[in-house]
mmCIF file of C-alpha atoms in Angstrom:
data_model
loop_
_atom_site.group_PDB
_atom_site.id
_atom_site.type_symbol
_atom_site.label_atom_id
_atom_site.label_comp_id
_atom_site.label_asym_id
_atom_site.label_seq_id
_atom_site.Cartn_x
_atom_site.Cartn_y
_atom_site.Cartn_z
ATOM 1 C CA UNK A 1 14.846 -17.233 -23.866
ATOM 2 C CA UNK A 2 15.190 -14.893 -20.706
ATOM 3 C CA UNK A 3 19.104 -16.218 -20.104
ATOM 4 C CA UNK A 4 20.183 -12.900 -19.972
ATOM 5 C CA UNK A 5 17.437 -11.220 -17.928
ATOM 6 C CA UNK A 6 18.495 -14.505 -15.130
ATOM 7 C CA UNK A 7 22.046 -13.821 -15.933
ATOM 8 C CA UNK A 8 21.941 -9.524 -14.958
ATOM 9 C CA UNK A 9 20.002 -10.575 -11.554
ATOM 10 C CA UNK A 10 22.161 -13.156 -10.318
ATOM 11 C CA UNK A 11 25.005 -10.855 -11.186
ATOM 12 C CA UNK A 12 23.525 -8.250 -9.628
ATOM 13 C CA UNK A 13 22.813 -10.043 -6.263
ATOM 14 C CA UNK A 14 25.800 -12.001 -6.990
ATOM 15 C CA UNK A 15 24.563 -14.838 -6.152
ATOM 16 C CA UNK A 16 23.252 -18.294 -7.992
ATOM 17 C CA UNK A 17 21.318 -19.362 -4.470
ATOM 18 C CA UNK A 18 17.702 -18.730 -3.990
ATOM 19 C CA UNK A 19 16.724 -14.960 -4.695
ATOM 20 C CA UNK A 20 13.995 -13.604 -2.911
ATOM 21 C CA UNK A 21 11.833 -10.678 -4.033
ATOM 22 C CA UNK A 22 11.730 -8.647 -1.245
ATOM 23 C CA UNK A 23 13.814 -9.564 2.173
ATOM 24 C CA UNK A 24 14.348 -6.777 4.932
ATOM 25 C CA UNK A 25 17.731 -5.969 6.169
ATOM 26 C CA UNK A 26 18.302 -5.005 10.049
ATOM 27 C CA UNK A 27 21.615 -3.106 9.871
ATOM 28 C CA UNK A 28 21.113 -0.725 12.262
ATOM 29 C CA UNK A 29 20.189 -0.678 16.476
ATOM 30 C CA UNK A 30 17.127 -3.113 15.647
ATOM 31 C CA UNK A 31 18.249 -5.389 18.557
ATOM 32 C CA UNK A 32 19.681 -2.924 20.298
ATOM 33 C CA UNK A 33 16.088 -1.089 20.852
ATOM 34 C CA UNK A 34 14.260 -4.569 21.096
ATOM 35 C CA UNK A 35 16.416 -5.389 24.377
ATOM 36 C CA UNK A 36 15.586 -2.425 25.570
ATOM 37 C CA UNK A 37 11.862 -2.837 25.250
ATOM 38 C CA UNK A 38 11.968 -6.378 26.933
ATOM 39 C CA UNK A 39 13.902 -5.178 29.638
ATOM 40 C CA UNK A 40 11.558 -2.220 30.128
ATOM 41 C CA UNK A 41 9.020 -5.289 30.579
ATOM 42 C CA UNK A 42 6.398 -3.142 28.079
ATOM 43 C CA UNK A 43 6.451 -5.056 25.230
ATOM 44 C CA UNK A 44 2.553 -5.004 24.444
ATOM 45 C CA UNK A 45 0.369 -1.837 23.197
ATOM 46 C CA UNK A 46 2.006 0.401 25.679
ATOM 47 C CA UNK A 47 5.738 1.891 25.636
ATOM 48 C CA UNK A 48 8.091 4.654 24.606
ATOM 49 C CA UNK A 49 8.542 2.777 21.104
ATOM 50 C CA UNK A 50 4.845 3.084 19.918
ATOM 51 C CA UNK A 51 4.638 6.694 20.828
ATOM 52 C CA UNK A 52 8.432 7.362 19.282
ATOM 53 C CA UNK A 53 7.259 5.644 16.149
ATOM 54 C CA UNK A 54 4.367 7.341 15.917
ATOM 55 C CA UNK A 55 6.285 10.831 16.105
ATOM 56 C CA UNK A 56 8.690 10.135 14.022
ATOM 57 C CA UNK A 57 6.820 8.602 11.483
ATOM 58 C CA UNK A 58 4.561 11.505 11.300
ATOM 59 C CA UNK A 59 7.396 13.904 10.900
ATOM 60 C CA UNK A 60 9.108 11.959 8.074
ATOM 61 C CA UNK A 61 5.519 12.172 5.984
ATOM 62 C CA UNK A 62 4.910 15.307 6.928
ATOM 63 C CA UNK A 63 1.592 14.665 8.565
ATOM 64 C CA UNK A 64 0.065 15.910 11.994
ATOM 65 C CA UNK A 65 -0.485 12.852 13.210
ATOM 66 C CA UNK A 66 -0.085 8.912 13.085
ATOM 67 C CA UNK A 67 -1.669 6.083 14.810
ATOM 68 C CA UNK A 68 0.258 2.811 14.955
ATOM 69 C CA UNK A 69 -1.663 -0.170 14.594
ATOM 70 C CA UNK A 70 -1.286 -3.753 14.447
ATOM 71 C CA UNK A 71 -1.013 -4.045 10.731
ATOM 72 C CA UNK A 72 -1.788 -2.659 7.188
ATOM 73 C CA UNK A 73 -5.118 -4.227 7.022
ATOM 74 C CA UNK A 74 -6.377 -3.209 10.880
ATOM 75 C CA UNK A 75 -5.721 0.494 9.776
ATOM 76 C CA UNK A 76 -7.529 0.426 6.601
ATOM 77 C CA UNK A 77 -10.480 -1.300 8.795
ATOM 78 C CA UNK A 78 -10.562 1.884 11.126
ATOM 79 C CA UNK A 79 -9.971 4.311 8.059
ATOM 80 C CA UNK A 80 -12.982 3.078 6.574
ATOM 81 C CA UNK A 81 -14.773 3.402 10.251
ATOM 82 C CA UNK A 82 -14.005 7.131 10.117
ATOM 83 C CA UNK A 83 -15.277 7.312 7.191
ATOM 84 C CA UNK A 84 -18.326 6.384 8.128
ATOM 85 C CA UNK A 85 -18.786 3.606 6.338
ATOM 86 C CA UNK A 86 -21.413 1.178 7.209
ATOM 87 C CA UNK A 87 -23.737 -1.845 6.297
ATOM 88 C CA UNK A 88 -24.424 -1.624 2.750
ATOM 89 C CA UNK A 89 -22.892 1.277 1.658
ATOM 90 C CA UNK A 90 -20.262 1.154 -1.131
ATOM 91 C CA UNK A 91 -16.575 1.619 -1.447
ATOM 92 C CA UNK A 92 -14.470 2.950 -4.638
ATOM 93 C CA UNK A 93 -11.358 1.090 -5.392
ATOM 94 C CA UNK A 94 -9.337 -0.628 -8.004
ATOM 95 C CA UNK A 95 -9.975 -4.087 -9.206
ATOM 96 C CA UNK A 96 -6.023 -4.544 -9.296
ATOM 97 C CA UNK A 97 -5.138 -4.736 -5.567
ATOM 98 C CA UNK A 98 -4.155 -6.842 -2.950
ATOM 99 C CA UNK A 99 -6.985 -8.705 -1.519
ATOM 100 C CA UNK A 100 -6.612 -6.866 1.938
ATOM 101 C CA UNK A 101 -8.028 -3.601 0.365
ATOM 102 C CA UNK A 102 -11.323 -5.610 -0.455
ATOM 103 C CA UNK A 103 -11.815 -7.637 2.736
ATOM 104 C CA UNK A 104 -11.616 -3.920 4.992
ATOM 105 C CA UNK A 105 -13.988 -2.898 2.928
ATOM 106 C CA UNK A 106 -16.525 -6.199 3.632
ATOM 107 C CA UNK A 107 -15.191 -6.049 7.324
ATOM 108 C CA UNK A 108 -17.846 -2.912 7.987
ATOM 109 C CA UNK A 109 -20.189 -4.663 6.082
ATOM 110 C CA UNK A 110 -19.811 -2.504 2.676
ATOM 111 C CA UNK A 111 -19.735 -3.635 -0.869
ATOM 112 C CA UNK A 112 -16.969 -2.511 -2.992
ATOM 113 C CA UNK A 113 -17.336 -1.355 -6.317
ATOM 114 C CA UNK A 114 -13.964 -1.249 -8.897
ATOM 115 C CA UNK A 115 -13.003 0.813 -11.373
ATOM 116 C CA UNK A 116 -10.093 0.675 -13.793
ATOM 117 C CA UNK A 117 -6.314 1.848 -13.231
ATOM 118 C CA UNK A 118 -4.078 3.917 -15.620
ATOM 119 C CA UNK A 119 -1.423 1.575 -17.278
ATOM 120 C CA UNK A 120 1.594 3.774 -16.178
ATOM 121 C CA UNK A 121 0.416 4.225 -12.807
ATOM 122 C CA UNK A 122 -0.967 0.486 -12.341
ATOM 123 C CA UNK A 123 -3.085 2.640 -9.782
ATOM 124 C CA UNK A 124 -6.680 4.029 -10.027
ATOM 125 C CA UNK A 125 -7.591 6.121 -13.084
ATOM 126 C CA UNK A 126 -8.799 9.340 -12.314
ATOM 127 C CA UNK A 127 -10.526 9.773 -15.669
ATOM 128 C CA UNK A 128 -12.049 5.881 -15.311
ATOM 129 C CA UNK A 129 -12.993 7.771 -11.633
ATOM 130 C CA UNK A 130 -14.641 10.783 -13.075
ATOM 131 C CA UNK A 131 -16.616 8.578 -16.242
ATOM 132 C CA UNK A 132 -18.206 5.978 -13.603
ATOM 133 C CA UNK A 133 -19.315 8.411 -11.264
ATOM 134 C CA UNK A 134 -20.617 11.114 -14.283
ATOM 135 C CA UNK A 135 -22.548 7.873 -15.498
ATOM 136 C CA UNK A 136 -23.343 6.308 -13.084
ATOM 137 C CA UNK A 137 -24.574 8.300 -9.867
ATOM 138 C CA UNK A 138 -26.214 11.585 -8.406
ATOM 139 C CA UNK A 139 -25.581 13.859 -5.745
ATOM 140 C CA UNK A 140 -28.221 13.527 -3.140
ATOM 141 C CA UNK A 141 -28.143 16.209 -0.046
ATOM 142 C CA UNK A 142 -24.003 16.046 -0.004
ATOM 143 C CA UNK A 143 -23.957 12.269 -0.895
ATOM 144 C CA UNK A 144 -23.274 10.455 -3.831
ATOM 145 C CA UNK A 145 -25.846 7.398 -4.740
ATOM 146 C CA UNK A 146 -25.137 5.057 -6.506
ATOM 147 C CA UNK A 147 -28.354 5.404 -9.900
ATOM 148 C CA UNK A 148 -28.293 1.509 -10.034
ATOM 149 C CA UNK A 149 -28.029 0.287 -6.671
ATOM 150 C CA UNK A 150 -29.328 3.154 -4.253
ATOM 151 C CA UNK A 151 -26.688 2.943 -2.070
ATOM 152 C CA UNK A 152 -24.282 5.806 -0.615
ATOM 153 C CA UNK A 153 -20.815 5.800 -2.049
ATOM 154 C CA UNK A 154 -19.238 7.022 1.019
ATOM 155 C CA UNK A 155 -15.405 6.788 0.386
ATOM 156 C CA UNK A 156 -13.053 5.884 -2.470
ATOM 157 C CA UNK A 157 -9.349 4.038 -1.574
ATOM 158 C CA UNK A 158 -7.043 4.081 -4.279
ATOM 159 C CA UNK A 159 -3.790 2.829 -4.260
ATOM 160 C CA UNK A 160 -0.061 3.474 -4.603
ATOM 161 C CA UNK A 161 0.968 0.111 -6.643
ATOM 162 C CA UNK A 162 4.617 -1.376 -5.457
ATOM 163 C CA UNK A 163 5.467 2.235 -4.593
ATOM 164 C CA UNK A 164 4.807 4.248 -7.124
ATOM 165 C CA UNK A 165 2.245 7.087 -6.841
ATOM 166 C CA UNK A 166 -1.049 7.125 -8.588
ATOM 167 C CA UNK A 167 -2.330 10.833 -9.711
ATOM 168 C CA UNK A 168 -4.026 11.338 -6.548
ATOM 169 C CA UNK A 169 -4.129 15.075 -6.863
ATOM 170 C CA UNK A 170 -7.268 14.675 -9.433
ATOM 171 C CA UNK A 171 -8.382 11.930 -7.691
ATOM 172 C CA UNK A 172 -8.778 14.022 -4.847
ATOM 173 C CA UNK A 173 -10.752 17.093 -6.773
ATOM 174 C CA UNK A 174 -12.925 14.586 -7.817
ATOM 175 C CA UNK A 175 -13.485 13.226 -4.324
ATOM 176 C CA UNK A 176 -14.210 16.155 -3.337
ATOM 177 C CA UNK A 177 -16.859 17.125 -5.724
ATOM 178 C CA UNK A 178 -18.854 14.136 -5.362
ATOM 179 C CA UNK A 179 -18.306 14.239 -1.103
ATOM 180 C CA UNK A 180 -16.543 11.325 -0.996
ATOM 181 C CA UNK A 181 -13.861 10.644 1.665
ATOM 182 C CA UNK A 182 -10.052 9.684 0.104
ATOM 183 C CA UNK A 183 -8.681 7.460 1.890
ATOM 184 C CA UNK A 184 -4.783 6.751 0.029
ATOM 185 C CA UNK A 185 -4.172 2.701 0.373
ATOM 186 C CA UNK A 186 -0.197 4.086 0.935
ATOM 187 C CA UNK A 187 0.573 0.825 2.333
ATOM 188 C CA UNK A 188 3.572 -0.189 -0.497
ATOM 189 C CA UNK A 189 4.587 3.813 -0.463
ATOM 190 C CA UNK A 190 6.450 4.544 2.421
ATOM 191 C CA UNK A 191 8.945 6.924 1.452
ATOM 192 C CA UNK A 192 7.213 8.023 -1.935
ATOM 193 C CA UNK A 193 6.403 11.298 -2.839
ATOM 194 C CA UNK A 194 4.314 13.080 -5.010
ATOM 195 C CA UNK A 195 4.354 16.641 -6.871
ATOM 196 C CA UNK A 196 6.694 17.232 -3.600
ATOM 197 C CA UNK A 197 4.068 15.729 -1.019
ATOM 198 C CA UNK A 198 4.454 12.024 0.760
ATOM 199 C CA UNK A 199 2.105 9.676 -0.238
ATOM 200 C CA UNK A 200 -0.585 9.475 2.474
ATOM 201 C CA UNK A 201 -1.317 12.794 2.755
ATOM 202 C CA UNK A 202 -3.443 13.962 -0.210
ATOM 203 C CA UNK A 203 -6.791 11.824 1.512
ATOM 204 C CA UNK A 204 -8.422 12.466 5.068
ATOM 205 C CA UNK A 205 -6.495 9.418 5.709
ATOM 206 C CA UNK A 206 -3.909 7.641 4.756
ATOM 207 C CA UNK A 207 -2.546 3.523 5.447
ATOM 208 C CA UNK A 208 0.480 2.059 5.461
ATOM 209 C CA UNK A 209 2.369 -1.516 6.247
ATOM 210 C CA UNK A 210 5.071 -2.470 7.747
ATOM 211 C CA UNK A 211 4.965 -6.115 6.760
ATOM 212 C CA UNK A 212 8.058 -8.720 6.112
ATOM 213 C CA UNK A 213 8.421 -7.923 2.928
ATOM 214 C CA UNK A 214 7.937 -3.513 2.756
ATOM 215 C CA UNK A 215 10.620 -1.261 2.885
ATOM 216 C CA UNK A 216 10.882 -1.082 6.104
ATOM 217 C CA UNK A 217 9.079 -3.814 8.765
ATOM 218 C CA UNK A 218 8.193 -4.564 11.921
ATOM 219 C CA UNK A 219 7.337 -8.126 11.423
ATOM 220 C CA UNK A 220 3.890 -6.519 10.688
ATOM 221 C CA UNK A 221 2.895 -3.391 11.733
ATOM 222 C CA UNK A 222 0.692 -0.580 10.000
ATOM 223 C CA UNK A 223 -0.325 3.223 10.798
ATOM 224 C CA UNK A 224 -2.841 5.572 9.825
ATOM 225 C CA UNK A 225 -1.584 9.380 9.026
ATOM 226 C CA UNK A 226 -4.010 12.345 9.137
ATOM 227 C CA UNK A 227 -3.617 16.064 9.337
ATOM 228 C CA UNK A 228 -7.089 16.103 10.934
ATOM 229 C CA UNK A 229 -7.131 16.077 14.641
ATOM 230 C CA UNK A 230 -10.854 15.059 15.266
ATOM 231 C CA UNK A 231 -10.002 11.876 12.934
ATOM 232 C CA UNK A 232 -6.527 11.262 14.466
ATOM 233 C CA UNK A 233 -8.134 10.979 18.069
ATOM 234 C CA UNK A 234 -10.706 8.615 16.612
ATOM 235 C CA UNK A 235 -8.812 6.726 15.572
ATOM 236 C CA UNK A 236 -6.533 5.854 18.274
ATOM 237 C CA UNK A 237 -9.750 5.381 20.460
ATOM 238 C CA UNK A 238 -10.559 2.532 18.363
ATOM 239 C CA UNK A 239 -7.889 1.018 18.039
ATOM 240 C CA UNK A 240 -7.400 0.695 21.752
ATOM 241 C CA UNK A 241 -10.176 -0.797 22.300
ATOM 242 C CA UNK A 242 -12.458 2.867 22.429
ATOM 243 C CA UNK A 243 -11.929 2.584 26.460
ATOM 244 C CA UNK A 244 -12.196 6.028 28.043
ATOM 245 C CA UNK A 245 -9.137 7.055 29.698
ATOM 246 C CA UNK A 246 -8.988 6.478 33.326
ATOM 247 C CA UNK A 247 -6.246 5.097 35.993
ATOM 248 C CA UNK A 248 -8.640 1.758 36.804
ATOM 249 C CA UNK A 249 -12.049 1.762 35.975
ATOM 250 C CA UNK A 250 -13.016 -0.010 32.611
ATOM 251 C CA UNK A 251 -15.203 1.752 30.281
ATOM 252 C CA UNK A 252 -15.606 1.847 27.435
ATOM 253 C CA UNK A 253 -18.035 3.962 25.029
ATOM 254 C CA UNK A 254 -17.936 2.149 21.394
ATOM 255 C CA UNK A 255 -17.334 -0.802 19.847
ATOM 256 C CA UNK A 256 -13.700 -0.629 19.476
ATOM 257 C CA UNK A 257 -10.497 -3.168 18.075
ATOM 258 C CA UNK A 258 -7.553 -4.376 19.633
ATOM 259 C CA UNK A 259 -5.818 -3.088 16.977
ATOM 260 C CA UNK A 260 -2.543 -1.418 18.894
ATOM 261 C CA UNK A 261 0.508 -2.075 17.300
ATOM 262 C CA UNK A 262 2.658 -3.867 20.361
ATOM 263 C CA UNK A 263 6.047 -1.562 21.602
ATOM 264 C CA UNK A 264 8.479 -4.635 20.852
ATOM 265 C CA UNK A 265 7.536 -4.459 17.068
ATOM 266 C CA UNK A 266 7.379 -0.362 17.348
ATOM 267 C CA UNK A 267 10.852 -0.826 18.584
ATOM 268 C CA UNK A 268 11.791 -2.753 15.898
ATOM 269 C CA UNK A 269 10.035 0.481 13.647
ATOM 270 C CA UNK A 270 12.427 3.202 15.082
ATOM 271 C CA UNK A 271 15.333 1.650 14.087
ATOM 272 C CA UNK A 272 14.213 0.775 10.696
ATOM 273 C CA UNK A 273 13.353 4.336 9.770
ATOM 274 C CA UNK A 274 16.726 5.370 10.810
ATOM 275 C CA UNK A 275 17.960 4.108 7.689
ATOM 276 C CA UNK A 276 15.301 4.463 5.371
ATOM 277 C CA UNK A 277 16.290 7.357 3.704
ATOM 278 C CA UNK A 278 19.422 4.656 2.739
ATOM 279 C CA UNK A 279 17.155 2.074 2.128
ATOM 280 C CA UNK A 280 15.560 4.375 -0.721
ATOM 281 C CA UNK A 281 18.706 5.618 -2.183
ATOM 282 C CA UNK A 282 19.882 2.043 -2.378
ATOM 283 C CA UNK A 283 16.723 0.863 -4.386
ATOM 284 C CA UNK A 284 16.455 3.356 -6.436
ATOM 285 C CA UNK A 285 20.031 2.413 -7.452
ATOM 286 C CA UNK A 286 18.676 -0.981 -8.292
ATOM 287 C CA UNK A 287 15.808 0.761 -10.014
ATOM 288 C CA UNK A 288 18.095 2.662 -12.193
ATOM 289 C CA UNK A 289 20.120 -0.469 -13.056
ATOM 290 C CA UNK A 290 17.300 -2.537 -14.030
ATOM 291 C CA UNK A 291 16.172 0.237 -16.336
ATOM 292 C CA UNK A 292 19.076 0.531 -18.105
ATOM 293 C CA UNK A 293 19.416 -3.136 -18.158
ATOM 294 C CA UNK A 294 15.920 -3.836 -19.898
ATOM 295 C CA UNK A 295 16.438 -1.029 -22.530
ATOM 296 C CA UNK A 296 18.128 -3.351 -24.429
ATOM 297 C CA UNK A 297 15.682 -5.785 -24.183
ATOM 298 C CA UNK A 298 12.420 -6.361 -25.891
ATOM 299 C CA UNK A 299 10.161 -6.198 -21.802
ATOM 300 C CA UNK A 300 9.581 -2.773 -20.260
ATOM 301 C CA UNK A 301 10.717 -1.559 -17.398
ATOM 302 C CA UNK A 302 7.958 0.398 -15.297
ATOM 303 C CA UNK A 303 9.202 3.449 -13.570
ATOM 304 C CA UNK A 304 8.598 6.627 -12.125
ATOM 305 C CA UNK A 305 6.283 8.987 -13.859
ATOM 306 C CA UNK A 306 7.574 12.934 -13.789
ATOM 307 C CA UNK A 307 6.704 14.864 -10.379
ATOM 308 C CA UNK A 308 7.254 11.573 -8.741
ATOM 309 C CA UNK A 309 9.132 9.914 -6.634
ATOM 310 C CA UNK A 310 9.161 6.418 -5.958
ATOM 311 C CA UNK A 311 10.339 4.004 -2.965
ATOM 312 C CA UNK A 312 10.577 1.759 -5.862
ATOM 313 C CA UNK A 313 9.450 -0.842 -3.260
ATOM 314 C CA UNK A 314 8.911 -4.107 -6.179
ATOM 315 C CA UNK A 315 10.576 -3.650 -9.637
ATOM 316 C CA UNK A 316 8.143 -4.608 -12.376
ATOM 317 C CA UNK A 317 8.386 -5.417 -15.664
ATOM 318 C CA UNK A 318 5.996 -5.576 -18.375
ATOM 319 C CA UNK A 319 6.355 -8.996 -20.593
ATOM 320 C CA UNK A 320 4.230 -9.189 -24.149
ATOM 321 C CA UNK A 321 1.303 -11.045 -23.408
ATOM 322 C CA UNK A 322 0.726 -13.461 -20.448
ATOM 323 C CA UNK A 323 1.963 -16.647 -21.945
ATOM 324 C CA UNK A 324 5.800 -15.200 -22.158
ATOM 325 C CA UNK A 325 4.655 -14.295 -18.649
ATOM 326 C CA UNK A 326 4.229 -17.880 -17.472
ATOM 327 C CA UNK A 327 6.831 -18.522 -19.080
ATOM 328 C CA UNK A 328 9.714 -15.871 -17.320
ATOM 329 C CA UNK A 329 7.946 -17.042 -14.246
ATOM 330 C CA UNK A 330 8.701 -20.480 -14.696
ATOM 331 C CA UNK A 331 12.172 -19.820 -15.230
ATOM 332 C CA UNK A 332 13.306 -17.334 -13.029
ATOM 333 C CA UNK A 333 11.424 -19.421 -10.301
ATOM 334 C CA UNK A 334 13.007 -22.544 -11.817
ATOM 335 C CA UNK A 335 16.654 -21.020 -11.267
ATOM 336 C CA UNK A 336 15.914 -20.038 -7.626
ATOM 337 C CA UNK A 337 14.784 -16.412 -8.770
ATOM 338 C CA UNK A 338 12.064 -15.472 -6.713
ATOM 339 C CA UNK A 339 9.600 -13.487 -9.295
ATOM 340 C CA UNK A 340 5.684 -13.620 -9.181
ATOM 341 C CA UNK A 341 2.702 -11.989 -10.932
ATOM 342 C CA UNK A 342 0.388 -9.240 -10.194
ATOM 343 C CA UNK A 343 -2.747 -10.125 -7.829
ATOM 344 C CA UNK A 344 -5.803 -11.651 -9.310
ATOM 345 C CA UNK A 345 -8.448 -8.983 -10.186
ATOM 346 C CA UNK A 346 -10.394 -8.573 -7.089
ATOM 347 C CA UNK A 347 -13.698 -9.330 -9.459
ATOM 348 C CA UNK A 348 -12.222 -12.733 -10.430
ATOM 349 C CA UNK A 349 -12.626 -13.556 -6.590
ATOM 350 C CA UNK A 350 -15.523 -15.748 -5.238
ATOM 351 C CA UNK A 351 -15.723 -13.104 -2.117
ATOM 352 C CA UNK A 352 -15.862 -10.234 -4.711
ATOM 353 C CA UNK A 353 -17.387 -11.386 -8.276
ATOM 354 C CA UNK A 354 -21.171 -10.317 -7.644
ATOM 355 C CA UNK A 355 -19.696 -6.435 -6.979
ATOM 356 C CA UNK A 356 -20.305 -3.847 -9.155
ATOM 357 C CA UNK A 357 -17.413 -2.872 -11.979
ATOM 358 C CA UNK A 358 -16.648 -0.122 -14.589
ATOM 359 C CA UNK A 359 -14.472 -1.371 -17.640
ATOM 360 C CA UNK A 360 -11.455 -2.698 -16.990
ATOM 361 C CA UNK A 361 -9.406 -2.687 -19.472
ATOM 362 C CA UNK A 362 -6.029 -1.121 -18.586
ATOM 363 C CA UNK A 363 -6.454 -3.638 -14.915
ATOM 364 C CA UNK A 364 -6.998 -6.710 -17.536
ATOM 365 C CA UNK A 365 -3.949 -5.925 -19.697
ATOM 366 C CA UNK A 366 -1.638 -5.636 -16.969
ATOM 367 C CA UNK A 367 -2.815 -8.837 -15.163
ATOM 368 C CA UNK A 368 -1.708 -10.720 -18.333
ATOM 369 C CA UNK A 369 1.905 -8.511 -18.011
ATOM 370 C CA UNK A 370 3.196 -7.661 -15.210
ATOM 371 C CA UNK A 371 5.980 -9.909 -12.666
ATOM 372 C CA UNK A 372 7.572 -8.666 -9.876
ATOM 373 C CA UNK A 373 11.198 -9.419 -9.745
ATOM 374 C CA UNK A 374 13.918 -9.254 -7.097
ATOM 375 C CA UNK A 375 13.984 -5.815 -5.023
ATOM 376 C CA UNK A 376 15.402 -5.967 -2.019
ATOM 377 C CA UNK A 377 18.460 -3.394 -0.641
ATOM 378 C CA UNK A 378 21.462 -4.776 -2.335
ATOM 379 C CA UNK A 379 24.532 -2.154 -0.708
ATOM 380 C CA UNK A 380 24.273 1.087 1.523
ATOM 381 C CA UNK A 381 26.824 3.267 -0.549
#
């Protein structure tokens, strides 16, 4: 049934072995700047490489500033400290996520609250955005309460899905009116842009990863991007630890995280983004041969919407219903294809199924849909 779908991506990767979906490549001076940092003997929180990365990062986004961390999930932890976000008040996000999204949000002790996606975008719907909070809350002295719960919606975190960009722009206005802080979950959209603008810097805040399996990695890795200096000095207090500067004496005036993303994986970082503007070009190659591919066929191809542009980061493709989805999973697996599903809605979870949720209908359909096939950097030309 799906002979010819197998057939294209083992052509493709010319290959019959195993497939995987996502591997990195190290083409470049990765071990070149990793010997380096060991024989500088800073290989932990401190070193040229964190403080390179950090510029350069920065710079590619188009942001004022960026604070490594130790990984996607630390930095959304911190974003949601800035935030303000404390014991029992409530978060904004999409059901459809990865899980990491919802446990920052429990980390400060917050409940989340979910609210559908657009199908195109597979990230949040503004209009789903604007109907829950028209229906469902009330501006209080510059906060937004929640009518049914009482709480303080303090800050909504939508996200970027496998690269491509939601419509953060309204989702933004509508932040705004209802004084909630944005913070973009940009942690699959390194390297995607929207209406002209990276992804990351439409929020106060935005998070990204540099895990095994993103565009480019670090082993792990993550970093927080702001244009606002009083939030980017936060949050590199924090994350080291919140001790005041000084050339001995420990103090330190907060609760704060070891959260410092070490120099040998920030070495690992600078030479990564020295090709990613290759990496892109080369998977949006793929991108564009997949999409031709499945126009033939009777399973969509979800790409790019207009005034976007995507890293492209996981292909998807959108079967009929979710038994021909077990089914293309079972065989592409079965012929060393490495393909998987969407996550689990986050209200489907044990840890998340008492939380509060809109309709959500567009997140349900493409549960039953969508798999993730092969993606990773197949030439450099």
């Amino acid at each position: 049934m799906f002979e010819d779908v197998i057939s294209f991506i083992q052509n493709t990767y010319k290959t019959k072995e195993f497939i995987p979906l996502h591997e990195p490549r190290f083409i470049g001076n990765e071990k070149k700047y990793l010997n380096e940092c060991i024989d500088s003997t800073f290989v932990s929180s401190a070193g040229k490489f964190v403080d390179e990365f950090e510029e350069k990062i920065a710079s590619y986004t188009g942001a004022k500033y960026a604070i490594a961390t130790s990984n996607g999930t630390s930095a959304l932890h911190v974003s949601l400290l800035l935030a303000n976000v404390e014991q029992n008040d409530e978060v904004i996000t999409q059901a459809l996520t990865f899980v990491a999204t919802c446990n920052a949000i429990r980390y400060c002790g917050a409940q989340p609250i979910f609210v559908d996606v657009d199908r195109d975008t597979m990230g949040l719907s503004p209009s789903a955005l604007k109907g829950f909070l028209e229906n469902n809350t009330t501006v209080k002295k510059q906060q937004c309460v929640n009518n049914k719960t009482g709480r303080v919606i303090k800050a909504c975190v939508p996200m970027h899905t496998f690269g491509h960009p939601c419509r953060i722009d309204e989702i933004k206005d509508i932040c705004n009116k209802y004084y909630i802080f944005l913070i973009e979950d940009a942690a699959e959209s390194v390297g995607s842009f929207y209406k002209d603008k990276h992804t990351g810097n439409f929020g106060q805040v935005g998070v990204m990863s540099f895990n095994g399996n993103k565009i480019i990695t670090a082993g792990g890795g993550g970093c927080i991007v702001t244009s606002d200096k009083r939030l980017a000095k936060k949050a590199k207090h924090l994350t080291m630890t919140a001790k005041v500067p000084h050339k001995w004496d420990f103090n330190h005036d907060m609760v704060g995280y070891n959260y410092r993303m070490p120099n040998l994986n920030a070495a690992l970082l600078v030479a990564q983004l020295e090709n990613l503007d290759n990496f892109i070009h080369s998977k949006r190659k793929l991108a564009n041969m997949y999409e031709d591919f499945f126009k033939a066929t009777d399973y969509t191809f979800v790409k790019e919407l207009a005034e976007c542009k995507s890293n492209y980061w996981l292909n998807s493709i959108l079967l009929q219903n979710k038994q021909q989805r077990d089914e293309f999973l079972n065989e592409a697996n079965s012929q060393n294809i490495m393909s998987r599903p969407i996550w689990t809605l986050m209200n489907k979870l044990p840890m998340f199924e008492y939380a509060q949720f809109d309709d959500l209908t567009n997140s349900e359909w493409l549960e039953e849909r969508v798999v993730n096939i092969p993606s990773s950097v197949i030439n450099m030309n």
